[in-house]
Short mmCIF file of C-alpha atoms in Angstrom, two decimals:
data_model
loop_
_atom_site.label_atom_id
_atom_site.label_comp_id
_atom_site.label_asym_id
_atom_site.label_seq_id
_atom_site.Cartn_x
_atom_site.Cartn_y
_atom_site.Cartn_z
CA MET T 309 -25.73 82.24 -48.78
CA ILE T 310 -23.79 84.05 -51.54
CA ALA T 311 -24.65 82.86 -55.05
CA ARG T 312 -22.14 80.75 -56.96
CA SER T 313 -20.32 82.51 -59.76
CA GLU T 314 -19.94 80.72 -63.05
CA PRO T 315 -16.25 79.80 -63.52
CA THR T 316 -14.81 79.38 -67.01
CA CYS T 317 -11.87 77.42 -68.40
CA ARG T 318 -8.67 79.49 -68.65
CA THR T 319 -7.61 77.80 -71.92
CA CYS T 320 -10.82 77.48 -73.94
CA GLY T 321 -13.08 79.95 -72.12
CA ARG T 322 -16.00 77.52 -71.95
CA SER T 323 -18.24 77.44 -68.92
CA LEU T 324 -17.40 75.03 -66.11
CA GLN T 325 -20.86 75.22 -64.61
CA GLY T 326 -21.72 71.91 -63.05
CA VAL T 327 -18.12 71.16 -62.09
CA GLN T 328 -17.88 68.46 -59.47
CA VAL T 329 -15.53 68.73 -56.44
CA SER T 330 -13.96 65.54 -55.11
CA ALA T 331 -11.56 65.01 -52.21
CA SER T 332 -8.41 62.98 -52.62
CA ARG T 333 -8.22 60.56 -49.70
CA ARG T 334 -4.49 60.46 -50.00
CA SER T 335 -3.88 64.20 -49.86
CA GLY T 336 -7.03 65.84 -48.59
CA THR T 337 -7.18 68.18 -51.59
CA THR T 338 -9.68 68.41 -54.43
CA ASP T 339 -9.54 68.26 -58.21
CA GLU T 340 -11.97 70.04 -60.49
CA LEU T 341 -13.45 67.68 -63.09
CA GLY T 342 -15.19 68.89 -66.19
CA PRO T 343 -18.42 67.20 -67.26
CA ASP T 344 -16.73 65.47 -70.21
CA GLU T 345 -13.30 64.83 -68.60
CA PRO T 346 -12.25 61.68 -66.75
CA GLU T 347 -10.83 61.96 -63.22
CA ARG T 348 -7.08 62.27 -63.27
CA ASP T 349 -4.23 62.52 -60.76
CA SER T 350 -1.85 64.96 -62.39
CA ASP T 351 1.58 66.07 -61.18
CA GLY T 352 0.14 69.51 -60.53
CA SER T 353 -2.47 68.09 -58.20
CA ASP T 354 0.16 66.08 -56.34
CA LEU T 355 2.31 69.15 -55.95
CA LEU T 356 -0.64 71.20 -54.68
CA ALA T 357 -1.55 68.43 -52.23
CA ALA T 358 2.02 68.26 -50.94
CA LEU T 359 2.17 72.03 -50.50
CA LEU T 360 -1.11 72.21 -48.64
CA ASP T 361 -0.33 69.29 -46.36
CA GLY T 362 3.13 70.64 -45.61
CA MET T 363 1.84 73.97 -44.35
CA ASP T 364 2.31 74.83 -40.69
CA ALA T 365 -1.07 76.58 -40.67
CA ALA T 366 -4.43 74.91 -41.02
CA LEU T 367 -6.12 75.71 -44.33
CA CYS T 368 -9.60 75.25 -45.66
CA ALA T 369 -11.31 76.72 -48.71
CA PHE T 370 -14.91 77.30 -49.75
CA ASP T 371 -16.47 77.81 -53.11
CA ALA T 372 -18.94 80.63 -53.73
CA ASP T 373 -21.78 78.57 -52.25
CA GLY T 374 -19.89 77.90 -49.02
CA VAL T 375 -19.02 74.27 -49.84
CA VAL T 376 -15.71 73.09 -48.38
CA THR T 377 -13.27 72.38 -51.22
CA HIS T 378 -9.91 72.04 -49.43
CA TRP T 379 -8.91 70.76 -46.01
CA ASN T 380 -5.24 70.09 -45.12
CA ARG T 381 -3.55 67.92 -42.50
CA GLU T 382 -3.01 70.75 -40.01
CA ALA T 383 -6.74 71.48 -40.04
CA GLU T 384 -7.31 67.80 -39.36
CA ARG T 385 -4.82 67.89 -36.48
CA ILE T 386 -6.48 70.87 -34.81
CA LEU T 387 -10.12 69.87 -35.22
CA GLY T 388 -9.93 66.11 -35.71
CA TRP T 389 -12.06 66.12 -38.89
CA SER T 390 -10.34 64.38 -41.80
CA ALA T 391 -10.37 65.68 -45.36
CA GLU T 392 -12.80 62.93 -46.39
CA GLU T 393 -15.19 64.08 -43.66
CA ALA T 394 -14.82 67.80 -44.33
CA VAL T 395 -14.57 68.27 -48.09
CA GLY T 396 -17.96 68.53 -49.79
CA ARG T 397 -19.88 69.77 -46.74
CA ARG T 398 -21.91 72.91 -47.20
CA GLY T 399 -20.95 75.38 -44.50
CA LEU T 400 -19.64 74.61 -41.00
CA ALA T 401 -22.93 74.35 -39.11
CA GLY T 402 -23.39 71.38 -36.86
CA TRP T 403 -19.93 69.88 -37.23
CA ALA T 404 -17.14 72.51 -37.13
CA VAL T 405 -19.25 75.32 -35.64
CA ARG T 406 -22.18 75.29 -33.28
CA THR T 407 -25.45 75.67 -35.13
CA ALA T 408 -26.31 78.77 -33.13
CA ASP T 409 -23.05 80.44 -34.20
CA ALA T 410 -22.88 79.12 -37.77
CA GLU T 411 -24.70 81.97 -39.49
CA GLU T 412 -22.47 84.63 -37.95
CA VAL T 413 -19.22 82.69 -38.53
CA GLU T 414 -20.00 81.76 -42.14
CA GLY T 415 -21.15 85.28 -42.87
CA ARG T 416 -17.90 86.73 -41.60
CA LEU T 417 -15.83 84.23 -43.57
CA LEU T 418 -17.66 84.57 -46.88
CA SER T 419 -18.02 88.34 -46.67
CA VAL T 420 -14.37 88.64 -47.66
CA MET T 421 -15.32 87.73 -51.24
CA HIS T 422 -16.70 91.24 -51.64
CA ALA T 423 -14.06 93.05 -49.59
CA PRO T 424 -10.52 94.07 -50.55
CA GLY T 425 -7.49 92.38 -48.97
CA ARG T 426 -7.53 89.96 -46.11
CA GLN T 427 -9.65 89.84 -42.98
CA VAL T 428 -8.67 88.56 -39.55
CA HIS T 429 -11.25 87.04 -37.22
CA GLU T 430 -11.31 85.08 -34.00
CA PHE T 431 -14.04 82.57 -33.15
CA ALA T 432 -14.53 79.14 -31.62
CA LEU T 433 -14.60 75.97 -33.73
CA LEU T 434 -15.80 72.51 -32.71
CA THR T 435 -13.50 69.50 -32.63
CA LYS T 436 -14.64 66.06 -33.66
CA ASP T 437 -14.72 64.89 -30.05
CA GLY T 438 -17.02 67.76 -29.03
CA GLY T 439 -14.46 70.18 -27.66
CA ARG T 440 -14.09 73.82 -28.60
CA VAL T 441 -10.94 75.53 -29.92
CA LEU T 442 -10.48 79.28 -30.16
CA VAL T 443 -8.81 80.03 -33.49
CA ARG T 444 -7.57 83.09 -35.32
CA THR T 445 -8.30 83.13 -39.04
CA GLN T 446 -6.98 85.02 -42.02
CA SER T 447 -9.32 84.83 -45.00
CA ALA T 448 -9.19 86.23 -48.51
CA ALA T 449 -11.23 85.95 -51.69
CA VAL T 450 -10.38 83.57 -54.52
CA ARG T 451 -10.94 85.21 -57.90
CA GLY T 452 -11.95 83.40 -61.06
CA PRO T 453 -10.46 84.01 -64.52
CA ASP T 454 -12.97 86.79 -65.06
CA GLY T 455 -11.90 88.50 -61.86
CA LYS T 456 -15.14 87.74 -60.06
CA PRO T 457 -15.17 86.09 -56.62
CA ALA T 458 -15.14 82.29 -56.93
CA GLY T 459 -14.67 81.37 -53.31
CA VAL T 460 -12.72 81.95 -50.13
CA TYR T 461 -9.59 80.46 -48.63
CA CYS T 462 -9.10 80.55 -44.88
CA ALA T 463 -5.87 79.91 -42.95
CA PHE T 464 -6.30 79.44 -39.23
CA SER T 465 -4.35 78.44 -36.13
CA GLU T 466 -5.03 78.09 -32.46
CA VAL T 467 -5.05 81.47 -30.77
CA HIS T 468 -2.49 80.52 -28.13
CA ALA T 469 -0.08 79.32 -30.85
CA GLN T 470 -0.56 82.54 -32.78
CA ILE T 471 -0.05 84.60 -29.64
CA ASP T 472 3.14 82.65 -28.87
CA LEU T 473 4.40 83.38 -32.36
CA GLU T 474 3.55 87.07 -32.07
CA ARG T 475 5.27 87.23 -28.70
CA SER T 476 8.38 85.62 -30.16
CA ILE T 477 8.45 88.09 -33.02
CA ALA T 478 7.79 91.01 -30.68
CA LEU T 479 10.55 89.85 -28.34
CA SER T 480 12.99 89.53 -31.22
CA GLU T 481 12.19 93.02 -32.48
CA ALA T 482 12.44 94.51 -28.99
CA LEU T 483 15.81 92.87 -28.38
CA PHE T 484 17.21 94.36 -31.54
CA GLU T 485 15.73 97.80 -31.05
CA ASP T 486 15.09 98.76 -27.44
CA ALA T 487 17.10 96.33 -25.29
CA SER T 488 19.27 97.90 -22.59
CA TRP T 489 21.96 95.26 -23.12
CA GLY T 490 23.95 94.19 -26.14
CA VAL T 491 22.53 91.51 -28.44
CA VAL T 492 24.65 90.03 -31.22
CA LEU T 493 23.84 87.11 -33.50
CA VAL T 494 27.10 85.46 -34.52
CA ASP T 495 27.18 83.09 -37.50
CA VAL T 496 29.03 79.77 -37.59
CA ASP T 497 32.11 81.62 -38.89
CA LEU T 498 32.11 83.66 -35.66
CA ARG T 499 31.24 86.89 -37.43
CA PRO T 500 28.41 89.23 -36.38
CA ALA T 501 25.29 88.73 -38.49
CA VAL T 502 22.84 90.96 -36.58
CA VAL T 503 23.71 93.61 -33.99
CA ASN T 504 21.39 95.76 -31.92
CA ALA T 505 21.96 99.43 -31.20
CA HIS T 506 23.31 98.89 -27.68
CA ALA T 507 25.90 96.36 -28.86
CA ALA T 508 26.99 98.63 -31.70
CA ARG T 509 27.66 101.46 -29.25
CA ALA T 510 29.59 99.11 -26.97
CA LEU T 511 31.73 98.00 -29.92
CA GLY T 512 32.31 101.60 -30.92
CA THR T 513 30.88 101.28 -34.43
CA GLY T 514 27.65 101.35 -36.42
CA ARG T 515 25.08 98.57 -36.67
CA THR T 516 25.79 97.86 -40.34
CA SER T 517 29.54 98.46 -40.42
CA VAL T 518 30.13 95.69 -37.85
CA LEU T 519 28.34 92.98 -39.86
CA GLY T 520 30.52 90.25 -41.32
CA ARG T 521 33.76 91.58 -39.81
CA PRO T 522 36.03 89.30 -37.75
CA LEU T 523 35.91 89.99 -34.03
CA GLY T 524 39.65 90.62 -34.12
CA GLU T 525 39.00 93.84 -36.06
CA LEU T 526 36.73 95.10 -33.31
CA LEU T 527 38.60 93.96 -30.20
CA ALA T 528 42.29 94.47 -29.43
CA GLN T 529 42.34 92.06 -26.49
CA GLY T 530 40.05 89.30 -25.28
CA VAL T 531 39.30 87.99 -28.79
CA GLU T 532 40.71 84.53 -28.06
CA GLU T 533 38.59 84.09 -24.92
CA LEU T 534 35.43 85.29 -26.66
CA GLU T 535 35.90 83.13 -29.77
CA SER T 536 36.69 80.12 -27.59
CA ALA T 537 33.40 80.65 -25.74
CA LEU T 538 31.47 80.94 -29.01
CA GLN T 539 33.04 77.76 -30.40
CA HIS T 540 32.20 75.91 -27.19
CA VAL T 541 28.55 76.98 -27.48
CA LEU T 542 28.39 75.83 -31.10
CA ALA T 543 29.81 72.44 -30.16
CA GLU T 544 28.36 71.81 -26.70
CA GLY T 545 25.45 74.19 -26.19
CA ALA T 546 24.82 77.09 -23.86
CA PRO T 547 26.82 77.32 -20.60
CA PRO T 548 24.82 77.03 -17.36
CA ALA T 549 25.67 80.55 -16.15
CA PRO T 550 26.82 83.92 -17.55
CA ALA T 551 30.53 84.46 -18.10
CA GLU T 552 32.52 87.63 -17.48
CA VAL T 553 34.87 88.46 -20.34
CA TRP T 554 37.44 91.26 -20.22
CA VAL T 555 38.05 92.85 -23.61
CA THR T 556 39.78 95.88 -25.04
CA VAL T 557 37.60 97.64 -27.61
CA ARG T 558 39.11 99.46 -30.56
CA ALA T 559 37.29 102.79 -30.76
CA THR T 560 37.88 106.07 -32.59
CA GLU T 561 38.76 107.78 -29.30
CA GLY T 562 41.26 105.03 -28.40
CA GLU T 563 41.28 101.59 -26.82
CA ARG T 564 38.92 100.99 -23.89
CA ARG T 565 39.22 98.17 -21.37
CA ARG T 566 35.77 96.76 -20.60
CA CYS T 567 34.24 93.82 -18.74
CA TRP T 568 31.17 92.25 -20.36
CA ARG T 569 28.93 89.83 -18.48
CA SER T 570 27.88 87.55 -21.31
CA GLY T 571 25.25 84.89 -21.88
CA PHE T 572 25.32 82.58 -24.89
CA LEU T 573 22.61 80.59 -26.70
CA ARG T 574 23.12 78.12 -29.51
CA LEU T 575 20.76 78.83 -32.40
CA ALA T 576 19.44 75.90 -34.43
CA SER T 577 17.12 75.84 -37.42
CA PRO T 578 13.54 74.82 -36.52
CA LEU T 579 12.97 73.64 -40.09
CA ALA T 580 15.55 70.86 -40.12
CA GLU T 581 14.81 67.32 -38.95
CA GLU T 582 18.01 67.35 -36.90
CA PRO T 583 19.39 70.47 -35.19
CA VAL T 584 21.51 72.46 -37.62
CA PRO T 585 23.51 75.24 -35.93
CA LEU T 586 22.80 78.66 -37.34
CA GLY T 587 25.17 80.46 -34.99
CA VAL T 588 25.20 81.82 -31.46
CA GLY T 589 23.05 84.40 -29.74
CA TRP T 590 25.36 86.52 -27.58
CA LEU T 591 23.82 88.82 -24.97
CA PHE T 592 26.03 91.00 -22.80
CA GLN T 593 26.01 93.83 -20.30
CA ASP T 594 28.87 96.20 -19.53
CA VAL T 595 29.75 95.66 -15.86
CA THR T 596 33.13 97.39 -15.92
CA GLU T 597 32.32 99.97 -13.27
CA ALA T 598 30.78 97.35 -10.98
CA LYS T 599 33.74 94.99 -11.41
CA GLN T 600 36.24 97.76 -10.80
CA ALA T 601 34.38 98.82 -7.67
CA GLU T 602 34.27 95.19 -6.55
CA GLN T 603 38.00 94.77 -7.17
CA GLU T 604 38.80 97.99 -5.35
CA ALA T 605 36.67 96.94 -2.39
CA SER T 606 38.32 93.52 -2.31
CA LEU T 607 41.78 95.09 -2.52
CA LEU T 608 40.93 97.53 0.25
CA ARG T 609 39.73 94.69 2.49
CA PHE T 610 42.91 92.72 1.84
CA ARG T 611 45.18 95.68 2.55
CA THR T 612 43.27 96.51 5.72
CA GLN T 613 43.68 92.93 6.89
CA GLN T 614 47.39 93.07 6.08
CA LEU T 615 47.81 96.22 8.14
CA HIS T 616 45.96 94.56 11.02
CA ARG T 617 48.08 91.41 10.86
CA ALA T 618 51.27 93.44 10.61
CA ALA T 619 50.34 95.50 13.67
CA ARG T 620 49.70 92.36 15.74
CA ALA T 621 52.92 90.70 14.59
CA ALA T 622 54.99 93.84 15.16
CA ALA T 623 53.60 94.16 18.68
CA GLU T 624 55.35 90.89 19.57
CA CYS T 625 58.80 92.14 18.44
CA GLU T 626 61.19 93.22 21.22
CA ASP T 627 63.37 95.19 18.79
CA PRO T 628 61.53 98.17 17.25
CA ALA T 629 63.76 97.98 14.15
CA GLU T 630 62.66 94.39 13.62
CA ALA T 631 59.03 95.55 13.96
CA ALA T 632 59.67 97.97 11.09
CA THR T 633 60.75 95.08 8.83
CA VAL T 634 57.62 93.14 9.85
CA HIS T 635 55.45 95.98 8.62
CA LEU T 636 57.47 96.03 5.40
CA ASP T 637 57.08 92.29 4.76
CA PHE T 638 53.31 92.32 5.29
CA ALA T 639 52.96 95.32 2.97
CA LEU T 640 54.75 93.56 0.10
CA ALA T 641 52.13 90.83 -0.32
CA GLY T 642 50.29 91.57 -3.60
CA PHE T 643 51.67 95.12 -3.61
CA ALA T 644 55.31 95.16 -4.67
CA ASP T 645 58.28 92.92 -5.47
CA HIS T 646 61.00 94.71 -3.49
CA ALA T 647 61.26 97.40 -0.85
CA VAL T 648 64.01 99.36 0.93
CA ILE T 649 64.01 101.58 4.00
CA ASP T 650 66.40 104.54 4.12
CA ARG T 651 66.92 106.76 7.14
CA VAL T 652 68.10 110.36 7.25
CA VAL T 653 71.77 110.64 8.25
CA GLY T 654 72.30 112.60 11.46
CA GLY T 655 68.84 112.03 12.92
CA ALA T 656 65.34 113.16 12.08
CA LEU T 657 64.72 116.40 10.24
CA THR T 658 62.23 119.02 11.30
CA ASP T 659 60.33 121.00 8.72
CA THR T 660 62.60 124.03 9.32
CA GLN T 661 65.90 122.22 8.76
CA THR T 662 66.89 122.95 5.18
CA GLU T 663 70.65 123.47 5.48
CA GLY T 664 72.83 121.27 3.30
CA PRO T 665 71.95 118.31 1.11
CA VAL T 666 69.95 115.40 2.51
CA ARG T 667 71.78 112.09 2.83
CA LEU T 668 70.17 108.71 3.44
CA VAL T 669 71.54 105.50 4.89
CA ARG T 670 70.12 102.04 4.21
CA VAL T 671 68.26 100.56 7.21
CA ALA T 672 66.57 97.47 5.75
CA ALA T 673 65.88 95.87 2.39
CA THR T 674 64.24 92.81 0.87
CA PRO T 675 66.46 90.25 -0.90
CA SER T 676 66.96 91.19 -4.55
CA GLY T 677 67.53 87.61 -5.72
CA ALA T 678 65.21 85.00 -4.20
CA PRO T 679 62.11 86.05 -2.23
CA GLY T 680 62.41 86.17 1.53
CA PRO T 681 61.89 88.32 4.62
CA SER T 682 63.41 91.79 4.89
CA LYS T 683 66.80 92.06 6.54
CA LEU T 684 68.33 94.86 8.57
CA ALA T 685 71.40 96.45 6.99
CA ASP T 686 74.86 96.38 8.54
CA LEU T 687 75.85 98.94 11.18
CA ALA T 688 78.47 100.71 9.06
CA GLY T 689 76.06 103.56 8.42
CA LEU T 690 77.51 104.56 5.03
CA PRO T 691 75.23 106.87 3.01
CA VAL T 692 73.57 105.44 -0.08
CA ARG T 693 74.95 106.92 -3.33
CA TYR T 694 71.80 108.61 -4.49
CA ALA T 695 72.31 111.12 -7.32
CA GLU T 696 70.75 114.54 -7.20
CA GLY T 697 67.08 114.40 -8.14
CA HIS T 698 66.69 110.82 -6.95
CA PRO T 699 63.01 109.98 -6.16
CA ALA T 700 63.89 109.18 -2.53
CA LEU T 701 65.56 112.56 -2.06
CA GLN T 702 62.63 114.30 -3.73
CA CYS T 703 60.31 112.50 -1.33
CA VAL T 704 62.19 113.90 1.68
CA GLU T 705 62.30 117.40 0.24
CA ARG T 706 58.57 117.43 -0.66
CA VAL T 707 57.47 115.55 2.48
CA GLY T 708 55.14 113.53 0.25
CA ALA T 709 54.93 110.44 -1.92
CA VAL T 710 56.82 110.31 -5.25
CA ARG T 711 56.20 107.89 -8.12
CA ALA T 712 58.74 107.00 -10.80
CA SER T 713 58.75 104.53 -13.71
CA ALA T 714 60.95 103.38 -16.58
CA GLY T 715 57.80 103.30 -18.69
CA THR T 716 57.99 101.29 -21.89
CA ALA T 717 61.79 101.40 -22.13
CA PRO T 718 63.54 98.33 -23.58
CA PRO T 719 64.69 95.74 -21.01
CA GLU T 720 68.33 96.81 -21.13
CA ALA T 721 67.46 100.48 -20.76
CA ALA T 722 65.11 99.66 -17.85
CA ARG T 723 67.91 97.70 -16.17
CA GLU T 724 70.30 100.66 -16.46
CA TRP T 725 67.55 102.95 -15.13
CA ALA T 726 67.15 100.80 -12.00
CA LEU T 727 70.89 100.32 -11.34
CA ALA T 728 71.52 104.06 -11.71
CA ARG T 729 69.11 104.63 -8.82
CA GLN T 730 70.65 101.93 -6.60
CA TRP T 731 67.67 99.63 -6.94
CA PRO T 732 67.48 95.93 -7.91
CA PRO T 733 68.05 95.49 -11.68
CA ASP T 734 64.56 94.10 -12.35
CA ALA T 735 62.79 97.16 -10.89
CA VAL T 736 60.66 99.11 -13.39
CA HIS T 737 58.20 101.06 -11.23
CA ALA T 738 58.95 102.82 -7.91
CA LEU T 739 56.93 104.49 -5.16
CA CYS T 740 58.62 106.45 -2.37
CA ALA T 741 56.72 107.34 0.82
CA VAL T 742 58.15 109.63 3.49
CA LEU T 743 58.63 108.31 7.04
CA ARG T 744 57.14 110.84 9.48
CA SER T 745 56.85 110.65 13.26
CA ARG T 746 56.29 113.34 15.89
CA GLY T 747 56.36 116.07 13.27
CA ARG T 748 59.77 115.07 11.91
CA THR T 749 61.04 113.31 8.79
CA LEU T 750 62.91 110.11 9.64
CA GLY T 751 63.55 108.77 6.14
CA VAL T 752 61.95 107.08 3.14
CA VAL T 753 60.46 103.70 2.33
CA THR T 754 60.63 102.74 -1.36
CA PHE T 755 58.43 100.06 -2.95
CA LEU T 756 59.53 98.57 -6.28
CA ARG T 757 57.68 96.58 -8.94
CA GLY T 758 59.02 94.52 -11.83
CA ALA T 759 57.99 94.52 -15.48
CA GLY T 760 55.19 92.03 -14.85
CA ARG T 761 53.22 94.55 -12.77
CA SER T 762 51.49 97.81 -13.60
CA ALA T 763 52.78 101.19 -12.51
CA PHE T 764 51.84 102.53 -9.08
CA GLU T 765 48.63 104.56 -8.92
CA ARG T 766 47.29 107.18 -6.54
CA SER T 767 45.45 104.55 -4.47
CA ASP T 768 48.74 102.67 -4.10
CA ALA T 769 50.39 105.83 -2.78
CA MET T 770 47.73 106.12 -0.07
CA TYR T 771 48.38 102.54 1.04
CA ALA T 772 52.15 103.13 1.02
CA GLU T 773 51.69 106.18 3.24
CA ASP T 774 49.69 104.08 5.74
CA VAL T 775 52.52 101.54 5.87
CA ALA T 776 55.09 104.33 6.14
CA VAL T 777 53.36 105.72 9.25
CA ARG T 778 53.74 102.38 11.03
CA ILE T 779 57.34 101.92 9.92
CA ALA T 780 58.19 105.45 11.03
CA THR T 781 56.70 104.85 14.47
CA SER T 782 58.84 101.73 14.90
CA LEU T 783 62.01 103.48 13.71
CA ASP T 784 61.32 106.45 15.99
CA LEU T 785 60.94 104.08 18.91
CA ALA T 786 64.18 102.34 17.93
CA GLY T 787 65.97 105.72 17.88
CA LEU T 788 64.62 106.53 21.33
CA SER T 789 65.83 103.17 22.61
CA ASN T 790 69.30 103.87 21.20
CA GLY T 791 69.32 107.41 22.55
CA THR T 792 69.31 109.04 19.11
#
């Protein structure tokens, strides 16, 4: 056993050799009593007792001779030995450590008095009921006023608890460094407090520049939905499943529309008696490409089903011209607001017929006021007053689809744009598809969208061409029936 050093008083410098160590039954701590001083319960001792007993880690201390001088409540909880039973014992043999292991354990603990810094050890301790607990200890020397070793303090905890803590810390660090999804800690004011690298890239900014900024400065659209979700989590707790939130991110290269599959966790302080919200943990993955592919696949299935239903319904029509309007009505669902069918005046055109201007006559159209089925036009056969360069005329000349749009024009200007082209006044976007059958051009079908819809895209043109093929076949059959 290491020899006891001779401690001295910090104020008078006199030797405290022969100091007695007593345990306070109330606190489990000890007071040093001089040979000529009465026992006292000072405020400093009470404060020290409160600090030791309030620690989350078990703590014990030894003097230079290996006598236990301190033993807190957490040590009592883990091993079952109270402070009254532990303080004053010399060494751990026979009660806290097996006798066969005591020499090695005590030697490792007390050796820190002559070593710099702290030492970490793992060994098994005995509980009061005879069980064994594997603990991890951190020990360091206690120096006297003269700088010489006066003892050892030892903080210990159960190994599984320590491992759980280390795993939690490691997980936290990994999430904020190496995670392949975005992690954002949002405070109770709904402002980012911690952001990992992945989330910073998704938000189009740096990890530090995003901190403390309102979400409205980072997102152009979707802020209301996201803040509503965060407020719900703060008030009610985490939702049972991830949520998909569409947002528009403000980035240096421009705004980007993204879909983030998000999970939310309410964060509460573990130190408070009652849960105190610290904010929300927001984890998200960018699933834009997957969602777009899913939407495109769903749209393709729907349009394929519409074509199939239209073909079956048109097959039951005795009049081929009526079959053409059936195809038109089925195509409108989820695709356009209005549609018109125009046929070439004087019969179908071959690819070599280029003499004279092309004129078109209205064959069928959807109602421009209230929604309803398409109706065949009257039999007067008067050409439609299309100006030169009209998208329908361009479609016939190019023998291909033509898209046109009023763009972001004001409502009145968009109305004039539509009326000038002989379309319903609420039309903003147009798509013309040529009607071809037996190698000839029969006319044009024009699909129209209002301001509440997006402009036609290339995939829409492909669908319009599929519909146009079926309409052209019906109109060609109607011409054959009429001998034209």
